[in-house]
Amino acid sequence: MRRFVPALAALLLAAPLAHAEDTLNPPHWQSEGVFGSYDKAALQRGFLVYQTVCAACHSMNDLHYRDLTDLGLSTAQAAAIASSVKLPSGPATLDDIFKAPVVNASAFGGALPPDMSTLVAARPGGTRYIYDLLTSYQDAPSDVTLLPTHYYNTAYPGMQIAMPPPLKDNAVTYADGTKATTAQEAADAAAFLTWAAEPNLDDSKEIGLRAVLFLVFLTIIAIATKRKIWRESL
Amino acid sequence: MSEQTSWIETRLPVAATLRAHVTGILVPRDMPYSATFAALVTGAVIFLILSGVVLSVYYDPWHAFDSIQFIIREVNFGWLIHGFHATGTTMLFGAMYLLLFRAILGREYKAPGELVWFLKLIVLLLLLLTGYLGFTLADGAQSYWSLHSSALAVSQMGGLPGSVGAWFFGGPAGPSTLARLVVLHTAIALIVVVVLAIHLAAKRAIARIPGRPVALHPYYTSQYFVAFAVFGLIFAVLVFFAPHLGESRLNLVPASGLVVPDTIVPPWYLLPETGIANTAGSAMGHMINFIAAIAVLFALPWLDLSKPGTPPKFLSRVLSYVLALDLIALAITQTAASSLLTGILSVLFTAWYFLHFLVLVPLATATESN
């Protein structure tokens, strides 16, 4: 018993450090892994990046402002965010879909910004792909001739993308004091889009853990029942 | 016995039926767990019908992709029911292929088991069709183009297959196509239940009379309890922790004329059949290959030259396992991007499939029975 006390103390001391862990080097997300759940602070930061930067060109037609309560916001806070969005019919309400931008068909050389509702689920690499795409803009090598209105991006298939580099340092100001580097903004946006594509991930893992534990016990009981029946009467 | 039950019993013999079909049945005392596969298939089909009923309440074929997103995001526990239906399909085909493999390994198709074997194959064909139709109902970029190419191929055939195809699909993946496919998906699923019931009756009719039998209940109902608990456990792990297993990511992009997959990948349970079909060049060739692949399975009771009732020996068992590996390898080849190598491998694995049934099985069983 005594042997475990130092180990326990070390664990407790390490816990606050775990909170301050660097999630960018290498980039990883709390929702990854079998028992991972969404980091709501990161989701809220990601929503700010979406609202400030991405929403200028990308729609999210499967999401409503009421869904923001999933990010740890109260209904009043979500309603306040909605009412700050101006729709043609007046201020948005909780039951409105995220405001779709009006993108001129000739903008970006005719490329259409995709709807981002299921983007993470639809792209190979998922969350990590979004992060890589947002952080992999570079100057084109001298032997590459870019298409007109395209940018060199090593994470994009074909390496030439019509989307201009969307993020820069301090593009947003985070309410929780997190330093708004390009990498931080990209990681938070990737976390937010992961939630948008898989909003039921936390529920799924929570119910799943209970269901699996229940079924493990049911299996044990079933095996014990079968053995007892066969032993008793043969 | 209360008056109420006896009143019922004289008019509808519930207890007597249960005695005759569950509690009173005598079975051999050495049935392995693999004897529960048929029950697992039936259980999975009923589970899929129940979850499918819930989905069909909200599914709208005219806005198919959006209505599925609505089910996942807005309907109470819609994501769970959708996951049950999607992952339940994986469990169903897992149990179905194990059932067929067990029948091949144990020579269950030999007389007097031919009809039971045929009914198994009919269940497989109906399930493959139902599964494929369900896949097209997702209306993602992958399933849209898969439906488009199969409907187009069928309509180009002309003659009777062309007419039936045109009636079945209603044109190459137009908006009304999904509206009729959702009806056919449901109708065929209900036919599967009927065929499974006939399969059970046929299996009971030829069941051997054991020397020292035991009652089905409680001896084998307790075995079914274990089998269903383990089946449910595997299902729960997949549905909650790997909900997108075997799903093409491109199918989460809404169907669009502008998003075309470079490789059309069917759902995993159709991969071996697609592999065999695709080794031919034309649409008619695909169909002939598929029919030939199924025909050798139907002919298996006569391709196997062993005497009925003799257990398979070492060589036959090895060949059965090699056939299973061959089909798994063929399936994996189909998921890779199309290239010269995958083309050659597909032809080799398909050739082995036909070689197995048409040459190796007759040879091996003939030498073994001498």
Coordinates of C-alpha atoms in Angstrom, one line a residue:
Chain A
M1 CA 0.0 0.0 0.0
R2 CA 2.7 2.4 1.0
R3 CA 4.5 1.9 -2.3
F4 CA 1.5 3.4 -4.2
V5 CA 1.4 6.7 -2.2
P6 CA 4.4 8.3 -4.1
A7 CA 3.0 7.1 -7.4
L8 CA -0.4 8.6 -6.5
A9 CA 1.2 11.9 -5.5
A10 CA 3.2 12.0 -8.7
L11 CA 0.0 11.4 -10.6
L12 CA -1.9 14.2 -8.8
L13 CA 1.1 16.6 -9.4
A14 CA 1.2 15.7 -13.0
A15 CA -2.5 16.3 -13.5
P16 CA -2.3 20.2 -13.6
L17 CA 0.7 19.9 -16.0
A18 CA -1.4 17.7 -18.3
H19 CA -3.9 20.6 -18.7
A20 CA -1.2 22.9 -19.8
E21 CA 0.2 20.3 -22.3
D22 CA 1.3 21.5 -25.7
T23 CA -1.4 20.2 -28.1
L24 CA 0.4 21.6 -31.2
N25 CA 3.8 19.8 -31.1
P26 CA 2.9 17.3 -32.5
P27 CA -0.7 18.3 -33.2
H28 CA -3.3 16.2 -31.5
W29 CA -6.9 16.5 -30.4
Q30 CA -8.6 15.5 -27.2
S31 CA -11.4 13.8 -29.1
E32 CA -9.0 11.3 -30.6
G33 CA -8.7 7.7 -29.2
V34 CA -11.2 5.3 -27.8
F35 CA -12.1 7.3 -24.7
G36 CA -11.4 10.8 -26.1
S37 CA -14.0 13.5 -25.7
Y38 CA -14.3 17.0 -27.2
D39 CA -12.3 19.8 -25.5
K40 CA -15.1 22.4 -25.3
A41 CA -12.8 25.3 -24.8
A42 CA -11.1 24.4 -28.1
L43 CA -14.5 24.0 -29.8
Q44 CA -15.5 27.5 -28.7
R45 CA -12.3 28.9 -29.9
G46 CA -12.8 27.0 -33.2
F47 CA -16.3 28.5 -33.6
L48 CA -14.8 31.9 -33.2
V49 CA -12.3 31.2 -36.0
Y50 CA -15.2 29.8 -38.1
Q51 CA -17.4 32.8 -37.4
T52 CA -14.6 35.4 -38.0
V53 CA -12.8 33.8 -41.0
C54 CA -14.3 30.7 -42.6
A55 CA -18.0 31.8 -42.6
A56 CA -17.1 34.6 -45.1
C57 CA -17.0 31.9 -47.8
H58 CA -18.1 28.5 -46.4
S59 CA -21.7 27.5 -45.6
M60 CA -22.6 25.0 -42.8
N61 CA -26.1 24.1 -43.8
D62 CA -26.6 21.2 -41.4
L63 CA -26.0 23.3 -38.3
H64 CA -28.3 25.6 -36.3
Y65 CA -27.4 28.2 -33.8
R66 CA -29.2 26.1 -31.1
D67 CA -26.5 23.4 -31.7
L68 CA -23.9 25.8 -30.1
T69 CA -25.2 24.7 -26.6
D70 CA -23.2 21.5 -27.3
L71 CA -20.0 23.6 -27.1
G72 CA -20.7 24.4 -23.5
L73 CA -22.5 27.7 -24.1
S74 CA -25.7 28.5 -22.3
T75 CA -28.9 29.0 -24.3
A76 CA -28.7 32.7 -23.6
Q77 CA -25.2 32.9 -24.9
A78 CA -26.1 31.0 -28.0
A79 CA -29.1 33.3 -28.5
A80 CA -26.9 36.3 -28.1
I81 CA -24.5 34.9 -30.8
A82 CA -27.4 34.3 -33.1
S83 CA -28.9 37.7 -32.6
S84 CA -25.6 39.3 -33.6
V85 CA -25.9 37.6 -37.0
K86 CA -27.9 39.7 -39.5
L87 CA -30.0 37.7 -41.9
P88 CA -32.1 39.3 -44.7
S89 CA -35.2 38.7 -42.6
G90 CA -33.6 40.4 -39.5
P91 CA -31.5 39.0 -36.6
A92 CA -31.0 35.2 -36.6
T93 CA -32.7 33.1 -33.9
L94 CA -31.6 29.8 -32.3
D95 CA -33.6 27.8 -34.9
D96 CA -31.9 29.4 -37.9
I97 CA -29.3 27.6 -39.9
F98 CA -25.7 29.0 -39.7
K99 CA -25.8 32.0 -42.1
A100 CA -24.7 31.0 -45.6
P101 CA -22.4 33.4 -47.3
V102 CA -23.1 34.9 -50.7
V103 CA -20.1 33.9 -52.9
N104 CA -19.8 35.4 -56.3
A105 CA -19.5 32.6 -58.9
S106 CA -16.5 34.3 -60.4
A107 CA -14.7 34.6 -57.1
F108 CA -11.7 32.3 -56.6
G109 CA -11.4 31.6 -60.3
G110 CA -14.8 29.8 -60.3
A111 CA -13.9 27.4 -57.5
L112 CA -16.8 26.7 -55.1
P113 CA -16.1 26.8 -51.4
P114 CA -17.5 23.4 -50.1
D115 CA -20.1 23.2 -47.4
M116 CA -18.2 22.4 -44.2
S117 CA -20.9 20.4 -42.2
T118 CA -19.5 17.0 -43.0
L119 CA -16.1 18.0 -44.3
V120 CA -14.0 16.2 -41.6
A121 CA -15.9 13.0 -42.1
A122 CA -15.7 13.2 -45.9
R123 CA -12.0 13.9 -46.3
P124 CA -9.3 11.2 -45.9
G125 CA -7.3 12.1 -42.8
G126 CA -10.2 14.0 -41.2
T127 CA -9.2 16.4 -38.4
R128 CA -5.5 16.2 -39.2
Y129 CA -6.1 16.9 -42.9
I130 CA -7.9 20.2 -42.0
Y131 CA -5.1 21.2 -39.7
D132 CA -2.4 20.3 -42.3
L133 CA -4.3 22.1 -45.1
L134 CA -4.6 25.3 -43.0
T135 CA -0.9 25.3 -42.0
S136 CA 0.8 24.0 -45.2
Y137 CA 0.7 27.1 -47.5
Q138 CA 4.2 27.8 -48.9
D139 CA 5.9 29.7 -51.7
A140 CA 5.8 27.6 -54.8
P141 CA 9.1 25.9 -55.8
S142 CA 10.8 27.6 -58.8
D143 CA 9.9 24.7 -61.1
V144 CA 6.2 24.9 -60.4
T145 CA 4.0 27.2 -62.4
L146 CA 0.8 27.9 -60.5
L147 CA -2.6 28.1 -62.1
P148 CA -4.1 31.6 -62.1
T149 CA -5.6 32.5 -58.7
H150 CA -4.2 29.4 -57.1
Y151 CA -1.9 28.9 -54.1
Y152 CA 0.8 26.4 -53.3
N153 CA -0.3 24.0 -50.5
T154 CA 1.6 20.8 -49.8
A155 CA -1.3 19.2 -47.9
Y156 CA -3.8 19.6 -50.8
P157 CA -4.0 16.8 -53.5
G158 CA -2.2 18.3 -56.5
M159 CA -0.7 20.9 -54.3
Q160 CA -2.5 23.8 -56.0
I161 CA -5.6 25.1 -54.1
A162 CA -7.9 28.0 -55.0
M163 CA -8.5 29.0 -51.4
P164 CA -6.2 31.9 -50.4
P165 CA -4.3 31.3 -47.1
P166 CA -7.3 32.0 -44.7
L167 CA -5.4 32.2 -41.3
K168 CA -2.7 34.5 -40.0
D169 CA -1.4 35.2 -36.5
N170 CA -3.9 37.2 -34.4
A171 CA -6.7 36.8 -36.9
V172 CA -9.0 36.4 -33.9
T173 CA -8.7 37.4 -30.2
Y174 CA -9.5 34.5 -27.9
A175 CA -11.6 35.3 -24.9
D176 CA -9.7 32.7 -22.8
G177 CA -6.3 34.3 -23.4
T178 CA -4.9 31.6 -25.6
K179 CA -2.2 32.9 -27.9
A180 CA -3.8 33.2 -31.4
T181 CA -1.0 31.8 -33.6
T182 CA -1.8 30.4 -37.0
A183 CA -1.2 26.9 -35.8
Q184 CA -3.5 27.4 -32.8
E185 CA -6.3 28.8 -35.0
A186 CA -5.9 25.9 -37.4
A187 CA -6.0 23.3 -34.6
D188 CA -9.1 24.9 -33.1
A189 CA -10.9 25.2 -36.4
A190 CA -10.1 21.6 -37.1
A191 CA -11.5 20.6 -33.6
F192 CA -14.7 22.7 -34.4
L193 CA -15.2 21.1 -37.8
T194 CA -14.7 17.6 -36.2
W195 CA -17.5 18.3 -33.8
A196 CA -19.7 19.7 -36.7
A197 CA -19.2 16.4 -38.6
E198 CA -19.6 14.1 -35.6
P199 CA -21.7 16.0 -33.1
N200 CA -22.7 12.8 -31.3
L201 CA -19.2 11.5 -30.6
D202 CA -19.3 12.1 -26.9
D203 CA -22.7 10.6 -26.4
S204 CA -21.7 7.6 -28.5
K205 CA -18.7 6.9 -26.4
E206 CA -20.5 7.4 -23.1
I207 CA -23.5 5.2 -24.0
G208 CA -21.1 2.8 -25.7
L209 CA -19.0 2.3 -22.6
R210 CA -22.1 1.4 -20.5
A211 CA -23.5 -0.9 -23.3
V212 CA -20.2 -2.7 -23.6
L213 CA -19.8 -3.2 -19.8
F214 CA -23.4 -4.5 -19.6
L215 CA -22.8 -6.9 -22.4
V216 CA -19.6 -8.2 -21.0
F217 CA -21.5 -9.1 -17.7
L218 CA -24.4 -10.5 -19.7
T219 CA -21.9 -12.7 -21.6
I220 CA -20.3 -13.9 -18.4
I221 CA -23.8 -14.7 -16.9
A222 CA -24.8 -16.5 -20.2
I223 CA -21.7 -18.7 -20.1
A224 CA -22.2 -19.5 -16.4
T225 CA -25.9 -20.3 -17.1
K226 CA -25.0 -22.6 -19.9
R227 CA -22.3 -24.4 -18.0
K228 CA -24.7 -24.9 -15.0
I229 CA -27.5 -26.3 -17.1
W230 CA -25.2 -28.8 -18.9
R231 CA -23.4 -29.8 -15.7
E232 CA -26.5 -30.4 -13.5
S233 CA -28.5 -32.8 -15.6
L234 CA -26.1 -34.9 -17.7
Chain B
M1 CA -53.8 -23.2 -15.9
S2 CA -56.1 -20.2 -15.7
E3 CA -59.4 -20.1 -17.6
Q4 CA -58.1 -17.3 -19.7
T5 CA -55.1 -19.2 -21.1
S6 CA -57.2 -22.3 -21.7
W7 CA -59.8 -20.2 -23.5
I8 CA -57.0 -18.9 -25.7
E9 CA -55.3 -22.3 -26.0
T10 CA -58.5 -23.9 -27.4
R11 CA -58.8 -21.2 -30.0
L12 CA -55.1 -20.5 -30.7
P13 CA -52.7 -23.2 -29.6
V14 CA -49.8 -21.0 -28.5
A15 CA -48.4 -23.3 -25.8
A16 CA -48.7 -26.4 -28.0
T17 CA -46.9 -24.6 -30.8
L18 CA -44.1 -23.6 -28.5
R19 CA -43.9 -27.2 -27.2
A20 CA -43.7 -28.5 -30.8
H21 CA -41.2 -26.0 -32.1
V22 CA -39.0 -24.9 -29.2
T23 CA -39.2 -26.8 -25.9
G24 CA -40.1 -30.2 -27.2
I25 CA -37.6 -30.5 -30.0
L26 CA -34.9 -33.2 -29.5
V27 CA -31.4 -32.4 -30.9
P28 CA -28.0 -34.0 -30.8
R29 CA -25.8 -33.2 -27.7
D30 CA -22.7 -32.2 -29.6
M31 CA -23.8 -29.1 -31.6
P32 CA -21.0 -26.6 -31.7
Y33 CA -21.4 -22.8 -31.3
S34 CA -21.2 -22.5 -35.1
A35 CA -24.7 -24.1 -35.2
T36 CA -26.1 -20.8 -34.0
F37 CA -25.1 -18.8 -37.1
A38 CA -28.4 -19.2 -38.8
A39 CA -30.2 -17.9 -35.7
L40 CA -27.8 -14.9 -35.6
V41 CA -28.6 -14.2 -39.2
T42 CA -32.3 -14.3 -38.5
G43 CA -31.9 -12.1 -35.4
A44 CA -29.8 -9.6 -37.3
V45 CA -32.5 -9.4 -40.1
I46 CA -35.3 -8.8 -37.6
F47 CA -33.1 -6.1 -35.8
L48 CA -32.4 -4.4 -39.2
I49 CA -36.1 -4.4 -40.1
L50 CA -37.0 -2.8 -36.7
S51 CA -34.3 -0.1 -37.0
G52 CA -35.2 0.3 -40.7
V53 CA -38.9 1.0 -39.8
V54 CA -37.7 3.9 -37.6
L55 CA -35.4 5.3 -40.3
S56 CA -38.1 5.0 -43.0
V57 CA -40.4 7.3 -41.0
Y58 CA -37.9 10.2 -41.5
Y59 CA -36.3 9.1 -44.8
D60 CA -37.2 11.3 -47.8
P61 CA -36.0 9.8 -51.1
W62 CA -36.3 13.2 -52.8
H63 CA -33.9 14.8 -50.4
A64 CA -32.1 11.6 -49.4
F65 CA -28.7 12.9 -48.2
D66 CA -30.2 15.8 -46.3
S67 CA -32.9 13.6 -44.7
I68 CA -30.2 11.2 -43.4
Q69 CA -28.3 14.2 -41.9
F70 CA -31.6 15.3 -40.4
I71 CA -32.0 11.8 -38.8
I72 CA -28.4 11.9 -37.5
R73 CA -28.5 15.5 -36.1
E74 CA -32.1 16.4 -35.2
V75 CA -34.1 13.2 -34.5
N76 CA -33.9 12.1 -30.9
F77 CA -31.3 9.2 -30.9
G78 CA -31.6 9.2 -34.6
W79 CA -27.7 8.9 -34.8
L80 CA -28.0 5.7 -32.7
I81 CA -30.7 4.1 -34.9
H82 CA -28.8 5.1 -38.0
G83 CA -25.7 3.5 -36.6
F84 CA -27.7 0.4 -35.6
H85 CA -28.9 0.0 -39.1
A86 CA -25.5 0.7 -40.8
T87 CA -23.4 -1.5 -38.4
G88 CA -26.1 -4.1 -38.1
T89 CA -25.6 -4.7 -41.8
T90 CA -21.9 -5.5 -41.2
M91 CA -22.9 -7.9 -38.4
L92 CA -25.6 -9.6 -40.6
F93 CA -23.2 -10.2 -43.5
G94 CA -20.4 -11.4 -41.1
A95 CA -22.8 -14.0 -39.7
M96 CA -24.1 -14.9 -43.2
Y97 CA -20.7 -15.5 -44.7
L98 CA -19.7 -17.6 -41.6
L99 CA -22.9 -19.6 -42.1
L100 CA -22.0 -20.3 -45.7
F101 CA -18.4 -21.1 -44.8
R102 CA -19.6 -23.6 -42.1
A103 CA -21.9 -25.3 -44.6
I104 CA -19.1 -25.7 -47.1
L105 CA -16.6 -26.8 -44.5
G106 CA -19.0 -29.4 -43.0
R107 CA -20.4 -30.6 -46.4
E108 CA -23.9 -29.7 -45.3
Y109 CA -24.9 -29.4 -48.9
K110 CA -24.7 -33.1 -49.7
A111 CA -27.9 -35.1 -49.9
P112 CA -30.3 -34.7 -48.3
G113 CA -29.2 -31.2 -47.6
E114 CA -29.3 -29.8 -51.2
L115 CA -32.5 -27.8 -50.7
V116 CA -31.3 -26.3 -47.4
W117 CA -28.1 -25.3 -49.2
F118 CA -30.1 -23.7 -52.1
L119 CA -32.2 -21.8 -49.6
K120 CA -29.1 -20.5 -47.9
L121 CA -27.8 -19.2 -51.3
I122 CA -31.2 -17.6 -52.1
V123 CA -31.0 -15.8 -48.7
L124 CA -27.5 -14.6 -49.7
L125 CA -28.6 -13.3 -53.0
L126 CA -31.6 -11.5 -51.5
L127 CA -29.5 -10.0 -48.8
L128 CA -26.8 -8.8 -51.2
L129 CA -29.5 -7.1 -53.3
T130 CA -31.1 -5.6 -50.1
G131 CA -27.7 -4.5 -48.9
Y132 CA -26.8 -2.9 -52.1
L133 CA -30.1 -1.0 -52.4
G134 CA -29.6 0.2 -48.8
F135 CA -26.2 1.5 -49.8
T136 CA -27.6 3.4 -52.7
L137 CA -30.2 5.0 -50.4
A138 CA -27.4 6.9 -48.6
D139 CA -27.2 9.1 -51.8
G140 CA -23.6 10.1 -51.2
A141 CA -21.1 10.7 -54.0
Q142 CA -19.9 7.1 -53.9
S143 CA -23.3 5.3 -53.8
Y144 CA -24.8 7.7 -56.4
W145 CA -22.1 6.9 -59.0
S146 CA -22.3 3.2 -58.2
L147 CA -26.0 3.2 -58.7
H148 CA -25.6 5.3 -61.8
S149 CA -23.2 2.9 -63.4
S150 CA -25.2 -0.2 -62.5
A151 CA -28.5 1.2 -63.6
L152 CA -26.9 2.5 -66.9
A153 CA -25.3 -0.9 -67.5
V154 CA -28.6 -2.7 -67.0
S155 CA -30.5 -0.3 -69.2
Q156 CA -28.0 -0.8 -72.0
M157 CA -28.4 -4.5 -72.1
G158 CA -31.7 -4.4 -74.0
G159 CA -34.1 -7.4 -74.2
L160 CA -35.7 -8.7 -71.1
P161 CA -32.9 -7.8 -68.6
G162 CA -33.0 -4.3 -70.0
S163 CA -36.8 -4.0 -69.6
V164 CA -36.7 -5.4 -66.0
G165 CA -33.8 -3.1 -65.2
A166 CA -35.6 -0.1 -66.5
W167 CA -38.7 -0.9 -64.5
F168 CA -36.5 -1.7 -61.4
F169 CA -34.4 1.5 -61.5
G170 CA -36.7 3.9 -63.3
G171 CA -33.8 5.3 -65.3
P172 CA -30.1 5.9 -64.4
A173 CA -30.2 7.3 -60.9
G174 CA -32.8 10.0 -61.4
P175 CA -34.7 11.5 -58.5
S176 CA -37.5 8.9 -58.8
T177 CA -35.0 6.1 -58.7
L178 CA -34.4 6.2 -54.9
A179 CA -38.2 6.5 -54.3
R180 CA -38.8 3.1 -55.9
L181 CA -35.6 1.6 -54.5
V182 CA -36.6 2.4 -50.9
V183 CA -39.8 0.4 -51.5
L184 CA -37.9 -2.5 -53.1
H185 CA -35.3 -2.4 -50.2
T186 CA -38.1 -2.9 -47.7
A187 CA -40.1 -5.5 -49.7
I188 CA -37.0 -7.7 -50.4
A189 CA -36.0 -7.5 -46.7
L190 CA -39.5 -8.9 -45.8
I191 CA -39.1 -11.7 -48.4
V192 CA -35.8 -12.6 -46.7
V193 CA -37.7 -13.3 -43.5
V194 CA -40.1 -15.7 -45.3
V195 CA -37.2 -17.5 -47.0
L196 CA -35.4 -17.8 -43.6
A197 CA -38.5 -19.4 -42.2
I198 CA -38.7 -21.9 -45.1
H199 CA -34.9 -22.6 -44.6
L200 CA -35.6 -23.4 -40.9
A201 CA -38.5 -25.8 -41.9
A202 CA -36.3 -27.5 -44.5
K203 CA -33.5 -27.9 -42.0
R204 CA -35.8 -29.4 -39.4
A205 CA -37.2 -31.8 -41.9
I206 CA -33.8 -33.4 -42.7
A207 CA -32.3 -33.2 -39.1
R208 CA -30.8 -36.5 -38.2
I209 CA -32.4 -38.4 -35.3
P210 CA -29.7 -38.6 -32.6
G211 CA -29.1 -41.7 -30.4
R212 CA -29.0 -39.9 -27.0
P213 CA -30.8 -36.6 -27.7
V214 CA -31.3 -33.6 -25.4
A215 CA -34.2 -31.1 -25.4
L216 CA -33.6 -27.9 -27.3
H217 CA -34.7 -26.0 -24.2
P218 CA -32.9 -25.4 -21.9
Y219 CA -29.8 -27.0 -23.3
Y220 CA -29.5 -25.1 -26.6
T221 CA -31.5 -22.1 -25.7
S222 CA -28.8 -21.4 -23.2
Q223 CA -26.2 -21.8 -26.0
Y224 CA -28.2 -19.3 -28.1
F225 CA -28.1 -17.0 -25.1
V226 CA -24.3 -17.1 -25.1
A227 CA -24.1 -16.7 -28.9
F228 CA -26.4 -13.7 -28.9
A229 CA -24.6 -12.0 -26.0
V230 CA -21.2 -12.3 -27.7
F231 CA -22.8 -11.2 -31.0
G232 CA -24.3 -8.2 -29.2
L233 CA -21.0 -7.4 -27.6
I234 CA -19.1 -7.3 -30.9
F235 CA -21.9 -5.2 -32.4
A236 CA -21.8 -2.7 -29.5
V237 CA -18.1 -2.3 -29.8
L238 CA -18.4 -1.6 -33.5
V239 CA -21.5 0.7 -33.4
F240 CA -20.2 2.9 -30.6
F241 CA -16.4 2.9 -31.2
A242 CA -16.0 2.3 -35.0
P243 CA -19.3 3.6 -36.5
H244 CA -17.8 4.4 -39.9
L245 CA -16.0 1.0 -40.3
G246 CA -16.0 0.0 -44.0
E247 CA -17.7 3.2 -45.0
S248 CA -16.4 5.2 -48.0
R249 CA -15.5 8.7 -46.9
L250 CA -16.7 10.0 -50.2
N251 CA -20.2 8.8 -49.3
L252 CA -20.4 11.7 -46.8
V253 CA -20.2 14.1 -49.7
P254 CA -23.7 14.7 -51.1
A255 CA -24.4 13.1 -54.5
S256 CA -23.4 15.5 -57.2
G257 CA -22.7 15.4 -60.9
L258 CA -19.4 17.2 -60.2
V259 CA -18.0 14.9 -57.5
V260 CA -16.9 11.6 -59.3
P261 CA -15.0 8.9 -57.4
D262 CA -11.8 7.6 -59.1
T263 CA -12.6 4.1 -57.9
I264 CA -16.3 3.0 -57.3
V265 CA -16.1 0.9 -54.2
P266 CA -19.2 -1.1 -53.2
P267 CA -19.9 -1.9 -49.6
W268 CA -17.5 -4.5 -48.1
Y269 CA -19.9 -7.4 -48.3
L270 CA -20.1 -7.0 -52.1
L271 CA -16.4 -6.8 -52.7
P272 CA -15.7 -10.5 -53.6
E273 CA -18.7 -10.6 -56.0
T274 CA -17.7 -7.3 -57.6
G275 CA -14.1 -8.6 -58.0
I276 CA -15.4 -11.7 -59.9
A277 CA -17.8 -9.6 -62.0
N278 CA -15.3 -6.9 -62.9
T279 CA -12.7 -9.3 -64.5
A280 CA -15.0 -9.3 -67.6
G281 CA -14.9 -6.3 -69.9
S282 CA -18.5 -5.4 -70.7
A283 CA -21.7 -5.0 -68.7
M284 CA -23.0 -8.3 -70.1
G285 CA -19.7 -9.9 -69.2
H286 CA -20.0 -8.7 -65.6
M287 CA -23.5 -10.2 -65.4
I288 CA -22.4 -13.6 -66.9
N289 CA -19.4 -13.7 -64.5
F290 CA -21.6 -13.0 -61.5
I291 CA -24.2 -15.7 -62.6
A292 CA -21.4 -18.2 -63.2
A293 CA -19.9 -17.5 -59.7
I294 CA -23.4 -18.2 -58.1
A295 CA -24.0 -21.1 -60.4
V296 CA -21.0 -23.1 -59.2
L297 CA -22.2 -22.6 -55.6
F298 CA -25.6 -24.1 -56.7
A299 CA -23.9 -27.0 -58.4
L300 CA -21.6 -27.7 -55.4
P301 CA -23.7 -30.7 -54.2
W302 CA -22.9 -32.5 -57.4
L303 CA -19.3 -31.1 -57.9
D304 CA -18.5 -32.7 -54.6
L305 CA -18.1 -36.4 -55.4
S306 CA -17.9 -37.7 -51.9
K307 CA -20.4 -40.1 -50.5
P308 CA -23.2 -38.4 -48.5
G309 CA -22.5 -38.5 -44.8
T310 CA -18.7 -38.8 -45.0
P311 CA -16.9 -36.1 -43.1
P312 CA -14.4 -34.1 -45.1
K313 CA -10.8 -35.2 -44.9
F314 CA -7.6 -33.1 -44.5
L315 CA -7.2 -32.0 -48.2
S316 CA -10.9 -30.9 -48.5
R317 CA -10.7 -28.9 -45.3
V318 CA -7.5 -27.1 -46.4
L319 CA -9.0 -26.3 -49.8
S320 CA -12.1 -24.7 -48.1
Y321 CA -9.8 -22.5 -45.9
V322 CA -7.7 -21.5 -49.0
L323 CA -11.0 -20.6 -50.8
A324 CA -11.9 -18.3 -47.9
L325 CA -8.5 -16.6 -48.0
D326 CA -8.8 -16.3 -51.8
L327 CA -12.1 -14.4 -51.4
I328 CA -10.7 -12.2 -48.7
A329 CA -7.7 -11.3 -50.8
L330 CA -10.0 -10.7 -53.8
A331 CA -12.1 -8.3 -51.7
I332 CA -9.0 -6.4 -50.5
T333 CA -7.8 -6.1 -54.1
Q334 CA -11.0 -4.3 -55.0
T335 CA -10.5 -1.5 -52.4
A336 CA -7.1 -0.5 -53.9
A337 CA -7.0 2.1 -56.7
S338 CA -7.2 0.3 -60.1
S339 CA -3.9 -0.5 -61.6
L340 CA -2.2 -3.2 -63.7
L341 CA -1.2 -5.2 -60.6
T342 CA -4.7 -5.2 -59.1
G343 CA -6.1 -6.2 -62.5
I344 CA -3.8 -9.2 -62.6
L345 CA -4.4 -10.2 -59.0
S346 CA -8.2 -10.0 -59.5
V347 CA -8.0 -12.3 -62.5
L348 CA -5.8 -14.8 -60.5
F349 CA -8.0 -14.8 -57.5
T350 CA -11.1 -15.2 -59.7
A351 CA -9.5 -18.0 -61.6
W352 CA -8.7 -19.8 -58.3
Y353 CA -12.4 -19.4 -57.3
F354 CA -13.6 -21.3 -60.4
L355 CA -10.6 -23.7 -60.3
H356 CA -11.6 -24.6 -56.8
F357 CA -15.2 -25.5 -57.6
L358 CA -14.8 -26.9 -61.1
V359 CA -11.5 -28.9 -60.8
L360 CA -10.1 -29.1 -57.3
V361 CA -13.3 -30.1 -55.4
P362 CA -14.2 -32.9 -57.8
L363 CA -10.6 -34.2 -57.8
A364 CA -10.0 -34.0 -54.1
T365 CA -13.4 -35.6 -53.1
A366 CA -13.0 -38.3 -55.7
T367 CA -9.5 -39.3 -54.5
E368 CA -10.5 -39.0 -50.8
S369 CA -13.5 -41.3 -51.3
N370 CA -11.4 -44.0 -52.9

